[in-house]
């Protein structure tokens, strides 16, 4: 007889194998109890060690870890770098939370200095300077409303000094850095005009003298 | 592929419905039990390993896809692994355990056929556990080669070739037995 036919004969016996009747009757109930006990144990001892929760936690930790790591890494990036858009995004979040609009100008000034010092790329520097100019003019308007004008002017003054220092040892970037310096100056310019206006409105001593003489109260004042 | 009703039960069970899993359990209990019993020849052990198979299946449910693969192959994979683990620690089955199988008695079966059957059973018992599993799945459970490939984690072609090699091995053993 062929081996396959012999196996067919044995198959009849194989198919006749039945689980014991008690097992057929109570097998599932016993297993269900075992499943429930194991689930309770897992919830009681290690509440987080359940399939879905574990997966969710792992994913959250991985995402959070990766995001924090990336955001941290992006802080040192410069315009033109892969992580730079992330730096800008985190900056927007910081500004939205803190309400400190001057952060933007500070960061753009740092960008200009960073690109001029570490990147020999004039097109990127040009774009960065334009960003700085834009940030200065936008922040200036916002700062005037919030009454932090003086603080902003101090900030711009420091930036101007820093940009001037950098321009001295990066001759290739000098022209573009001068544009940035001009932007910082313009940011403080209104203030200068205001002062000039103030001076214009202040009367000089001869004018005061003439007014007093006109009023005829000179003798009263001398007395 | 599984039928629509089984698929629905699996989806429910995946969502934590124990009653649905109970229905799946009762659907496959006999098949899994006999598959394990054929290797262990021990009712108590076969019951334990069967329960363990379904327990592991329940735990693995969230990670299985209803739309890919077959649930039967998934269950048999667990059962096969448990039997192979057990076989690594077991001693060889005594000869009378092999000869006393099966429980099914055919009154028409003559003495020569009975003897031939015992020889084949002896030949099967001399196979490696994974070889025995392959023969059981193919000739007793009548799995397609593709299904067996999923259970044993090998390519279908490899399963075909291995099955033919095992059959040849069985033939050689039987031939040797009759000649001596």
mmCIF file of C-alpha atoms in Angstrom:
data_model
loop_
_atom_site.group_PDB
_atom_site.id
_atom_site.type_symbol
_atom_site.label_atom_id
_atom_site.label_comp_id
_atom_site.label_asym_id
_atom_site.label_seq_id
_atom_site.Cartn_x
_atom_site.Cartn_y
_atom_site.Cartn_z
ATOM 1 C CA UNK A 1 0.000 0.000 0.000
ATOM 2 C CA UNK A 2 1.265 3.482 -0.834
ATOM 3 C CA UNK A 3 2.412 5.629 2.069
ATOM 4 C CA UNK A 4 -0.186 8.288 1.264
ATOM 5 C CA UNK A 5 -2.977 5.692 1.451
ATOM 6 C CA UNK A 6 -1.648 4.450 4.760
ATOM 7 C CA UNK A 7 -1.635 8.004 6.079
ATOM 8 C CA UNK A 8 -5.241 8.329 4.913
ATOM 9 C CA UNK A 9 -6.122 5.298 7.028
ATOM 10 C CA UNK A 10 -4.456 6.825 10.058
ATOM 11 C CA UNK A 11 -6.319 10.078 9.368
ATOM 12 C CA UNK A 12 -9.589 8.354 10.215
ATOM 13 C CA UNK A 13 -8.238 7.631 13.680
ATOM 14 C CA UNK A 14 -6.772 11.102 13.909
ATOM 15 C CA UNK A 15 -10.142 12.713 13.171
ATOM 16 C CA UNK A 16 -11.757 10.542 15.812
ATOM 17 C CA UNK A 17 -9.674 12.177 18.550
ATOM 18 C CA UNK A 18 -12.053 14.134 20.766
ATOM 19 C CA UNK A 19 -11.303 16.395 23.721
ATOM 20 C CA UNK A 20 -12.663 14.949 26.999
ATOM 21 C CA UNK A 21 -16.326 15.919 27.458
ATOM 22 C CA UNK A 22 -15.612 17.956 30.627
ATOM 23 C CA UNK A 23 -12.996 19.882 28.749
ATOM 24 C CA UNK A 24 -15.387 20.556 25.877
ATOM 25 C CA UNK A 25 -18.023 21.728 28.351
ATOM 26 C CA UNK A 26 -15.937 23.819 30.766
ATOM 27 C CA UNK A 27 -12.777 24.567 28.783
ATOM 28 C CA UNK A 28 -13.881 28.012 27.691
ATOM 29 C CA UNK A 29 -15.196 28.986 31.133
ATOM 30 C CA UNK A 30 -11.863 28.006 32.702
ATOM 31 C CA UNK A 31 -9.920 29.922 30.073
ATOM 32 C CA UNK A 32 -12.154 32.993 30.386
ATOM 33 C CA UNK A 33 -11.522 33.030 34.126
ATOM 34 C CA UNK A 34 -7.795 32.742 33.517
ATOM 35 C CA UNK A 35 -7.904 35.627 31.022
ATOM 36 C CA UNK A 36 -9.856 37.825 33.443
ATOM 37 C CA UNK A 37 -7.504 37.049 36.339
ATOM 38 C CA UNK A 38 -4.458 37.828 34.215
ATOM 39 C CA UNK A 39 -6.022 41.093 33.028
ATOM 40 C CA UNK A 40 -6.865 42.118 36.606
ATOM 41 C CA UNK A 41 -3.338 41.289 37.704
ATOM 42 C CA UNK A 42 -1.868 43.358 34.913
ATOM 43 C CA UNK A 43 -4.126 46.304 35.694
ATOM 44 C CA UNK A 44 -3.510 46.118 39.454
ATOM 45 C CA UNK A 45 0.242 45.626 39.487
ATOM 46 C CA UNK A 46 1.235 47.419 36.336
ATOM 47 C CA UNK A 47 -1.652 49.610 35.247
ATOM 48 C CA UNK A 48 0.221 50.861 32.213
ATOM 49 C CA UNK A 49 1.241 47.431 30.941
ATOM 50 C CA UNK A 50 -1.734 46.694 28.792
ATOM 51 C CA UNK A 51 -1.434 46.239 25.058
ATOM 52 C CA UNK A 52 -2.959 49.468 23.843
ATOM 53 C CA UNK A 53 -1.746 51.658 26.666
ATOM 54 C CA UNK A 54 1.807 50.380 26.318
ATOM 55 C CA UNK A 55 1.823 51.024 22.589
ATOM 56 C CA UNK A 56 0.312 54.472 23.086
ATOM 57 C CA UNK A 57 2.795 55.356 25.827
ATOM 58 C CA UNK A 58 5.743 54.168 23.764
ATOM 59 C CA UNK A 59 4.581 56.185 20.786
ATOM 60 C CA UNK A 60 3.975 59.289 22.943
ATOM 61 C CA UNK A 61 7.413 58.989 24.558
ATOM 62 C CA UNK A 62 9.100 58.421 21.226
ATOM 63 C CA UNK A 63 7.303 61.333 19.606
ATOM 64 C CA UNK A 64 7.851 63.634 22.571
ATOM 65 C CA UNK A 65 11.489 62.575 22.876
ATOM 66 C CA UNK A 66 12.107 62.993 19.189
ATOM 67 C CA UNK A 67 10.293 66.335 19.068
ATOM 68 C CA UNK A 68 12.117 67.745 22.108
ATOM 69 C CA UNK A 69 15.415 66.471 20.737
ATOM 70 C CA UNK A 70 14.754 67.972 17.324
ATOM 71 C CA UNK A 71 13.611 71.312 18.746
ATOM 72 C CA UNK A 72 16.738 71.439 20.939
ATOM 73 C CA UNK A 73 18.942 70.550 18.018
ATOM 74 C CA UNK A 74 17.221 73.141 15.829
ATOM 75 C CA UNK A 75 18.092 75.996 18.198
ATOM 76 C CA UNK A 76 21.641 76.051 16.928
ATOM 77 C CA UNK A 77 20.608 76.018 13.278
ATOM 78 C CA UNK A 78 21.044 78.898 10.846
ATOM 79 C CA UNK A 79 19.046 79.993 7.789
ATOM 80 C CA UNK A 80 19.538 77.452 4.999
ATOM 81 C CA UNK A 81 19.911 74.544 7.473
ATOM 82 C CA UNK A 82 17.427 71.613 7.449
ATOM 83 C CA UNK A 83 16.296 72.222 11.026
ATOM 84 C CA UNK A 84 15.965 76.006 10.633
ATOM 85 C CA UNK A 85 12.186 75.932 9.860
ATOM 86 C CA UNK A 86 11.708 74.041 13.138
ATOM 87 C CA UNK A 87 13.623 76.753 14.984
ATOM 88 C CA UNK A 88 11.299 79.361 13.485
ATOM 89 C CA UNK A 89 8.271 77.296 14.432
ATOM 90 C CA UNK A 90 9.378 76.890 18.061
ATOM 91 C CA UNK A 91 10.109 80.642 18.126
ATOM 92 C CA UNK A 92 6.535 81.394 17.006
ATOM 93 C CA UNK A 93 5.254 79.179 19.828
ATOM 94 C CA UNK A 94 7.477 80.937 22.386
ATOM 95 C CA UNK A 95 6.294 84.382 21.188
ATOM 96 C CA UNK A 96 2.638 83.259 21.285
ATOM 97 C CA UNK A 97 3.031 81.953 24.855
ATOM 98 C CA UNK A 98 5.245 84.708 26.309
ATOM 99 C CA UNK A 99 3.864 87.635 24.295
ATOM 100 C CA UNK A 100 7.436 88.947 24.019
ATOM 101 C CA UNK A 101 7.619 90.292 20.471
ATOM 102 C CA UNK A 102 11.233 91.438 20.837
ATOM 103 C CA UNK A 103 12.355 87.786 20.792
ATOM 104 C CA UNK A 104 11.823 87.807 17.016
ATOM 105 C CA UNK A 105 14.192 90.734 16.446
ATOM 106 C CA UNK A 106 16.764 89.213 18.779
ATOM 107 C CA UNK A 107 16.671 85.894 16.908
ATOM 108 C CA UNK A 108 16.893 87.517 13.477
ATOM 109 C CA UNK A 109 19.886 89.580 14.627
ATOM 110 C CA UNK A 110 21.516 86.360 15.882
ATOM 111 C CA UNK A 111 20.776 84.796 12.490
ATOM 112 C CA UNK A 112 22.479 87.669 10.655
ATOM 113 C CA UNK A 113 25.536 87.416 12.918
ATOM 114 C CA UNK A 114 25.587 83.592 12.630
ATOM 115 C CA UNK A 115 25.322 83.532 8.845
ATOM 116 C CA UNK A 116 27.946 86.278 8.445
ATOM 117 C CA UNK A 117 30.383 84.533 10.775
ATOM 118 C CA UNK A 118 29.833 80.858 9.921
ATOM 119 C CA UNK A 119 28.381 80.684 6.409
ATOM 120 C CA UNK A 120 30.123 82.024 3.365
ATOM 121 C CA UNK A 121 26.840 82.416 1.519
ATOM 122 C CA UNK A 122 25.875 85.925 0.450
ATOM 123 C CA UNK A 123 22.412 85.077 -1.020
ATOM 124 C CA UNK A 124 21.404 83.517 2.323
ATOM 125 C CA UNK A 125 22.870 86.465 4.224
ATOM 126 C CA UNK A 126 20.911 88.852 1.984
ATOM 127 C CA UNK A 127 17.682 87.024 2.757
ATOM 128 C CA UNK A 128 18.537 86.918 6.474
ATOM 129 C CA UNK A 129 19.198 90.665 6.534
ATOM 130 C CA UNK A 130 15.835 91.236 4.811
ATOM 131 C CA UNK A 131 14.184 89.106 7.507
ATOM 132 C CA UNK A 132 15.914 91.202 10.159
ATOM 133 C CA UNK A 133 14.752 94.453 8.518
ATOM 134 C CA UNK A 134 11.205 93.131 8.391
ATOM 135 C CA UNK A 135 11.307 91.971 12.027
ATOM 136 C CA UNK A 136 12.628 95.357 13.206
ATOM 137 C CA UNK A 137 9.923 97.380 11.454
ATOM 138 C CA UNK A 138 7.086 95.030 12.526
ATOM 139 C CA UNK A 139 8.244 94.823 16.136
ATOM 140 C CA UNK A 140 8.758 98.552 16.302
ATOM 141 C CA UNK A 141 5.076 99.180 15.580
ATOM 142 C CA UNK A 142 4.000 96.600 18.156
ATOM 143 C CA UNK A 143 6.420 97.861 20.787
ATOM 144 C CA UNK A 144 5.164 101.422 20.435
ATOM 145 C CA UNK A 145 1.691 100.234 21.369
ATOM 146 C CA UNK A 146 2.902 98.215 24.348
ATOM 147 C CA UNK A 147 5.040 101.012 25.817
ATOM 148 C CA UNK A 148 8.330 99.086 25.739
ATOM 149 C CA UNK A 149 9.932 101.511 23.369
ATOM 150 C CA UNK A 150 13.012 102.254 25.474
ATOM 151 C CA UNK A 151 13.768 98.620 26.087
ATOM 152 C CA UNK A 152 13.498 97.964 22.332
ATOM 153 C CA UNK A 153 15.807 100.828 21.520
ATOM 154 C CA UNK A 154 18.433 99.505 23.937
ATOM 155 C CA UNK A 155 18.121 96.115 22.312
ATOM 156 C CA UNK A 156 18.611 97.600 18.840
ATOM 157 C CA UNK A 157 21.609 99.599 20.035
ATOM 158 C CA UNK A 158 23.307 96.472 21.312
ATOM 159 C CA UNK A 159 22.516 94.690 18.042
ATOM 160 C CA UNK A 160 23.924 97.571 16.055
ATOM 161 C CA UNK A 161 27.161 97.378 18.042
ATOM 162 C CA UNK A 162 27.422 93.665 17.586
ATOM 163 C CA UNK A 163 26.741 93.922 13.827
ATOM 164 C CA UNK A 164 29.386 96.609 13.512
ATOM 165 C CA UNK A 165 31.947 94.397 15.281
ATOM 166 C CA UNK A 166 31.129 91.450 13.025
ATOM 167 C CA UNK A 167 31.296 93.574 9.879
ATOM 168 C CA UNK A 168 34.895 94.516 10.747
ATOM 169 C CA UNK A 169 36.175 90.963 10.585
ATOM 170 C CA UNK A 170 33.918 89.711 7.736
ATOM 171 C CA UNK A 171 34.766 92.058 4.858
ATOM 172 C CA UNK A 172 32.839 89.986 2.290
ATOM 173 C CA UNK A 173 29.617 90.502 4.237
ATOM 174 C CA UNK A 174 30.271 94.113 5.112
ATOM 175 C CA UNK A 175 27.820 95.681 2.611
ATOM 176 C CA UNK A 176 24.946 93.499 3.719
ATOM 177 C CA UNK A 177 25.792 93.962 7.391
ATOM 178 C CA UNK A 178 25.715 97.732 6.867
ATOM 179 C CA UNK A 179 22.143 97.303 5.605
ATOM 180 C CA UNK A 180 21.323 95.468 8.830
ATOM 181 C CA UNK A 181 23.013 98.182 10.884
ATOM 182 C CA UNK A 182 20.937 100.768 9.002
ATOM 183 C CA UNK A 183 17.804 98.814 9.837
ATOM 184 C CA UNK A 184 18.719 98.845 13.533
ATOM 185 C CA UNK A 185 19.349 102.588 13.296
ATOM 186 C CA UNK A 186 16.022 103.185 11.585
ATOM 187 C CA UNK A 187 14.388 101.188 14.360
ATOM 188 C CA UNK A 188 15.617 103.836 16.786
ATOM 189 C CA UNK A 189 15.266 106.732 14.346
ATOM 190 C CA UNK A 190 11.779 107.898 15.303
ATOM 191 C CA UNK A 191 12.988 108.263 18.771
ATOM 192 C CA UNK A 192 15.800 110.508 17.568
ATOM 193 C CA UNK A 193 13.251 112.537 15.525
ATOM 194 C CA UNK A 194 11.012 112.721 18.566
ATOM 195 C CA UNK A 195 13.926 114.062 20.557
ATOM 196 C CA UNK A 196 14.741 116.543 17.796
ATOM 197 C CA UNK A 197 11.090 117.614 17.751
ATOM 198 C CA UNK A 198 11.242 117.938 21.490
ATOM 199 C CA UNK A 199 14.319 120.107 21.173
ATOM 200 C CA UNK A 200 12.632 122.139 18.439
ATOM 201 C CA UNK A 201 9.690 122.784 20.691
ATOM 202 C CA UNK A 202 11.891 123.703 23.591
ATOM 203 C CA UNK A 203 12.414 127.399 23.655
ATOM 204 C CA UNK A 204 15.972 128.681 23.724
ATOM 205 C CA UNK A 205 16.969 131.218 26.438
ATOM 206 C CA UNK A 206 16.739 134.279 24.100
ATOM 207 C CA UNK A 207 13.206 133.323 23.054
ATOM 208 C CA UNK A 208 12.227 132.950 26.696
ATOM 209 C CA UNK A 209 13.759 136.323 27.444
ATOM 210 C CA UNK A 210 11.805 137.949 24.578
ATOM 211 C CA UNK A 211 8.544 136.434 25.775
ATOM 212 C CA UNK A 212 9.111 137.650 29.314
ATOM 213 C CA UNK A 213 9.951 141.134 28.069
ATOM 214 C CA UNK A 214 6.768 141.141 25.951
ATOM 215 C CA UNK A 215 4.682 140.178 28.919
ATOM 216 C CA UNK A 216 6.179 143.069 30.947
ATOM 217 C CA UNK A 217 6.844 140.869 33.913
ATOM 218 C CA UNK A 218 10.617 141.166 33.804
ATOM 219 C CA UNK A 219 10.768 143.365 36.867
ATOM 220 C CA UNK A 220 8.673 140.906 38.836
ATOM 221 C CA UNK A 221 11.014 138.148 37.907
ATOM 222 C CA UNK A 222 14.148 140.193 38.810
ATOM 223 C CA UNK A 223 12.603 141.047 42.188
ATOM 224 C CA UNK B 1 -9.045 33.457 4.088
ATOM 225 C CA UNK B 2 -11.759 33.219 6.686
ATOM 226 C CA UNK B 3 -15.504 33.203 6.301
ATOM 227 C CA UNK B 4 -17.546 36.335 6.930
ATOM 228 C CA UNK B 5 -18.956 35.138 10.240
ATOM 229 C CA UNK B 6 -15.520 34.168 11.565
ATOM 230 C CA UNK B 7 -14.169 37.531 10.453
ATOM 231 C CA UNK B 8 -16.938 39.280 12.377
ATOM 232 C CA UNK B 9 -16.155 37.216 15.473
ATOM 233 C CA UNK B 10 -12.455 38.062 15.192
ATOM 234 C CA UNK B 11 -13.231 41.781 14.849
ATOM 235 C CA UNK B 12 -15.421 41.624 17.953
ATOM 236 C CA UNK B 13 -12.805 39.639 19.873
ATOM 237 C CA UNK B 14 -10.093 42.087 18.821
ATOM 238 C CA UNK B 15 -12.243 44.779 20.410
ATOM 239 C CA UNK B 16 -12.162 42.850 23.712
ATOM 240 C CA UNK B 17 -15.407 40.897 23.337
ATOM 241 C CA UNK B 18 -14.739 37.717 25.312
ATOM 242 C CA UNK B 19 -18.026 36.099 24.268
ATOM 243 C CA UNK B 20 -16.952 36.377 20.637
ATOM 244 C CA UNK B 21 -13.626 34.807 21.526
ATOM 245 C CA UNK B 22 -15.542 32.053 23.340
ATOM 246 C CA UNK B 23 -17.311 31.259 20.059
ATOM 247 C CA UNK B 24 -13.982 31.144 18.243
ATOM 248 C CA UNK B 25 -12.639 28.860 20.987
ATOM 249 C CA UNK B 26 -15.487 26.394 20.556
ATOM 250 C CA UNK B 27 -15.103 26.540 16.776
ATOM 251 C CA UNK B 28 -11.451 25.466 16.841
ATOM 252 C CA UNK B 29 -11.232 23.516 20.120
ATOM 253 C CA UNK B 30 -11.493 20.039 18.626
ATOM 254 C CA UNK B 31 -9.028 20.746 15.817
ATOM 255 C CA UNK B 32 -6.393 22.245 18.093
ATOM 256 C CA UNK B 33 -6.845 19.592 20.754
ATOM 257 C CA UNK B 34 -6.447 16.640 18.366
ATOM 258 C CA UNK B 35 -3.447 18.265 16.695
ATOM 259 C CA UNK B 36 -1.719 18.629 20.068
ATOM 260 C CA UNK B 37 -2.872 15.250 21.376
ATOM 261 C CA UNK B 38 -1.492 13.444 18.320
ATOM 262 C CA UNK B 39 1.996 14.615 19.305
ATOM 263 C CA UNK B 40 1.756 14.384 23.086
ATOM 264 C CA UNK B 41 -0.518 11.314 23.457
ATOM 265 C CA UNK B 42 -1.399 12.695 26.863
ATOM 266 C CA UNK B 43 -4.910 14.019 27.524
ATOM 267 C CA UNK B 44 -3.976 16.278 30.437
ATOM 268 C CA UNK B 45 -1.000 17.768 28.668
ATOM 269 C CA UNK B 46 -3.011 18.229 25.468
ATOM 270 C CA UNK B 47 -5.670 20.103 27.459
ATOM 271 C CA UNK B 48 -3.045 22.369 29.054
ATOM 272 C CA UNK B 49 -1.370 23.128 25.751
ATOM 273 C CA UNK B 50 -4.741 23.732 24.088
ATOM 274 C CA UNK B 51 -5.687 26.263 26.779
ATOM 275 C CA UNK B 52 -2.293 27.865 26.445
ATOM 276 C CA UNK B 53 -2.753 28.126 22.672
ATOM 277 C CA UNK B 54 -6.031 30.023 23.041
ATOM 278 C CA UNK B 55 -4.653 32.146 25.884
ATOM 279 C CA UNK B 56 -1.734 33.231 23.727
ATOM 280 C CA UNK B 57 -4.099 33.800 20.799
ATOM 281 C CA UNK B 58 -6.237 36.124 22.948
ATOM 282 C CA UNK B 59 -3.173 38.079 24.013
ATOM 283 C CA UNK B 60 -1.953 38.345 20.421
ATOM 284 C CA UNK B 61 -5.332 39.340 18.979
ATOM 285 C CA UNK B 62 -4.705 43.118 18.940
ATOM 286 C CA UNK B 63 -1.686 42.609 16.696
ATOM 287 C CA UNK B 64 -3.291 40.382 14.069
ATOM 288 C CA UNK B 65 -4.969 41.556 10.895
ATOM 289 C CA UNK B 66 -8.436 40.323 10.050
ATOM 290 C CA UNK B 67 -7.873 40.943 6.378
ATOM 291 C CA UNK B 68 -4.518 39.281 5.896
ATOM 292 C CA UNK B 69 -3.686 35.629 6.530
ATOM 293 C CA UNK B 70 -5.865 32.974 8.035
ATOM 294 C CA UNK B 71 -6.918 32.773 11.659
ATOM 295 C CA UNK B 72 -6.660 28.976 11.519
ATOM 296 C CA UNK B 73 -3.015 29.243 10.448
ATOM 297 C CA UNK B 74 -2.452 31.745 13.275
ATOM 298 C CA UNK B 75 -3.866 29.310 15.872
ATOM 299 C CA UNK B 76 -1.938 26.344 14.493
ATOM 300 C CA UNK B 77 1.276 28.381 14.530
ATOM 301 C CA UNK B 78 0.864 28.947 18.274
ATOM 302 C CA UNK B 79 -0.073 25.302 18.891
ATOM 303 C CA UNK B 80 2.848 24.047 16.788
ATOM 304 C CA UNK B 81 5.331 26.217 18.670
ATOM 305 C CA UNK B 82 4.010 24.991 22.015
ATOM 306 C CA UNK B 83 4.253 21.352 20.899
ATOM 307 C CA UNK B 84 7.802 21.863 19.605
ATOM 308 C CA UNK B 85 8.790 23.551 22.901
ATOM 309 C CA UNK B 86 7.298 20.644 24.825
ATOM 310 C CA UNK B 87 8.985 18.045 22.576
ATOM 311 C CA UNK B 88 12.412 19.516 23.330
ATOM 312 C CA UNK B 89 12.029 18.663 26.991
ATOM 313 C CA UNK B 90 10.216 15.323 26.650
ATOM 314 C CA UNK B 91 11.569 11.800 26.694
ATOM 315 C CA UNK B 92 10.815 9.513 23.772
ATOM 316 C CA UNK B 93 7.279 8.133 23.810
ATOM 317 C CA UNK B 94 7.070 4.500 24.934
ATOM 318 C CA UNK B 95 6.322 2.027 22.139
ATOM 319 C CA UNK B 96 2.973 0.892 23.596
ATOM 320 C CA UNK B 97 1.738 4.514 23.566
ATOM 321 C CA UNK B 98 2.443 4.643 19.865
ATOM 322 C CA UNK B 99 0.934 1.252 19.134
ATOM 323 C CA UNK B 100 -2.187 1.846 21.241
ATOM 324 C CA UNK B 101 -3.134 4.782 19.049
ATOM 325 C CA UNK B 102 -5.751 5.190 17.602
ATOM 326 C CA UNK B 103 -8.839 5.330 19.691
ATOM 327 C CA UNK B 104 -10.809 4.868 16.494
ATOM 328 C CA UNK B 105 -11.335 1.171 15.707
ATOM 329 C CA UNK B 106 -12.406 0.079 12.241
ATOM 330 C CA UNK B 107 -14.190 -3.292 12.487
ATOM 331 C CA UNK B 108 -13.456 -3.954 8.786
ATOM 332 C CA UNK B 109 -9.754 -3.541 9.298
ATOM 333 C CA UNK B 110 -7.913 -6.835 8.933
ATOM 334 C CA UNK B 111 -4.858 -7.866 10.879
ATOM 335 C CA UNK B 112 -2.381 -7.048 8.105
ATOM 336 C CA UNK B 113 -3.743 -3.543 7.665
ATOM 337 C CA UNK B 114 -3.685 -3.045 11.419
ATOM 338 C CA UNK B 115 -0.062 -4.083 11.511
ATOM 339 C CA UNK B 116 0.786 -1.784 8.587
ATOM 340 C CA UNK B 117 -0.851 1.100 10.421
ATOM 341 C CA UNK B 118 1.229 0.436 13.548
ATOM 342 C CA UNK B 119 4.394 0.422 11.447
ATOM 343 C CA UNK B 120 3.479 3.768 9.892
ATOM 344 C CA UNK B 121 2.733 5.184 13.343
ATOM 345 C CA UNK B 122 6.112 3.950 14.545
ATOM 346 C CA UNK B 123 7.739 5.521 11.501
ATOM 347 C CA UNK B 124 5.957 8.816 12.281
ATOM 348 C CA UNK B 125 7.135 8.711 15.884
ATOM 349 C CA UNK B 126 10.747 8.469 14.667
ATOM 350 C CA UNK B 127 10.476 11.725 12.737
ATOM 351 C CA UNK B 128 11.747 15.020 14.105
ATOM 352 C CA UNK B 129 8.941 16.980 15.779
ATOM 353 C CA UNK B 130 8.790 19.652 13.056
ATOM 354 C CA UNK B 131 8.712 16.911 10.376
ATOM 355 C CA UNK B 132 5.871 15.182 12.186
ATOM 356 C CA UNK B 133 3.994 18.478 12.415
ATOM 357 C CA UNK B 134 4.320 18.957 8.671
ATOM 358 C CA UNK B 135 2.880 15.515 7.916
ATOM 359 C CA UNK B 136 0.057 16.071 10.435
ATOM 360 C CA UNK B 137 -0.880 19.400 8.898
ATOM 361 C CA UNK B 138 -0.723 18.137 5.314
ATOM 362 C CA UNK B 139 -2.228 14.629 5.541
ATOM 363 C CA UNK B 140 -4.390 14.704 8.691
ATOM 364 C CA UNK B 141 -5.560 18.302 8.846
ATOM 365 C CA UNK B 142 -5.413 18.510 5.032
ATOM 366 C CA UNK B 143 -3.920 21.993 4.942
ATOM 367 C CA UNK B 144 -2.898 23.443 1.570
ATOM 368 C CA UNK B 145 0.853 23.861 1.136
ATOM 369 C CA UNK B 146 0.378 27.638 1.227
ATOM 370 C CA UNK B 147 -1.355 27.410 4.617
ATOM 371 C CA UNK B 148 1.383 25.147 5.999
ATOM 372 C CA UNK B 149 3.969 27.652 4.778
ATOM 373 C CA UNK B 150 2.262 30.322 6.920
ATOM 374 C CA UNK B 151 2.205 28.038 9.979
ATOM 375 C CA UNK B 152 5.835 26.961 9.747
ATOM 376 C CA UNK B 153 7.102 30.304 8.447
ATOM 377 C CA UNK B 154 8.730 28.926 5.287
ATOM 378 C CA UNK B 155 8.176 29.333 1.554
ATOM 379 C CA UNK B 156 5.502 27.195 -0.092
ATOM 380 C CA UNK B 157 8.064 25.599 -2.414
ATOM 381 C CA UNK B 158 10.272 24.681 0.513
ATOM 382 C CA UNK B 159 7.295 23.081 2.281
ATOM 383 C CA UNK B 160 6.484 20.974 -0.821
ATOM 384 C CA UNK B 161 10.061 19.765 -1.166
ATOM 385 C CA UNK B 162 10.374 19.046 2.569
ATOM 386 C CA UNK B 163 7.094 17.098 2.595
ATOM 387 C CA UNK B 164 8.270 14.863 -0.259
ATOM 388 C CA UNK B 165 11.579 14.297 1.508
ATOM 389 C CA UNK B 166 9.761 13.304 4.721
ATOM 390 C CA UNK B 167 7.476 10.901 2.821
ATOM 391 C CA UNK B 168 10.548 9.293 1.303
ATOM 392 C CA UNK B 169 12.045 8.985 4.784
ATOM 393 C CA UNK B 170 8.867 7.282 6.027
ATOM 394 C CA UNK B 171 8.868 4.888 3.058
ATOM 395 C CA UNK B 172 12.483 3.942 3.728
ATOM 396 C CA UNK B 173 11.758 3.254 7.378
ATOM 397 C CA UNK B 174 8.722 1.089 6.528
ATOM 398 C CA UNK B 175 10.695 -0.790 3.889
ATOM 399 C CA UNK B 176 13.491 -1.412 6.376
ATOM 400 C CA UNK B 177 10.994 -2.568 8.999
ATOM 401 C CA UNK B 178 9.422 -5.129 6.637
ATOM 402 C CA UNK B 179 12.734 -6.361 5.360
ATOM 403 C CA UNK B 180 13.966 -7.024 8.897
#
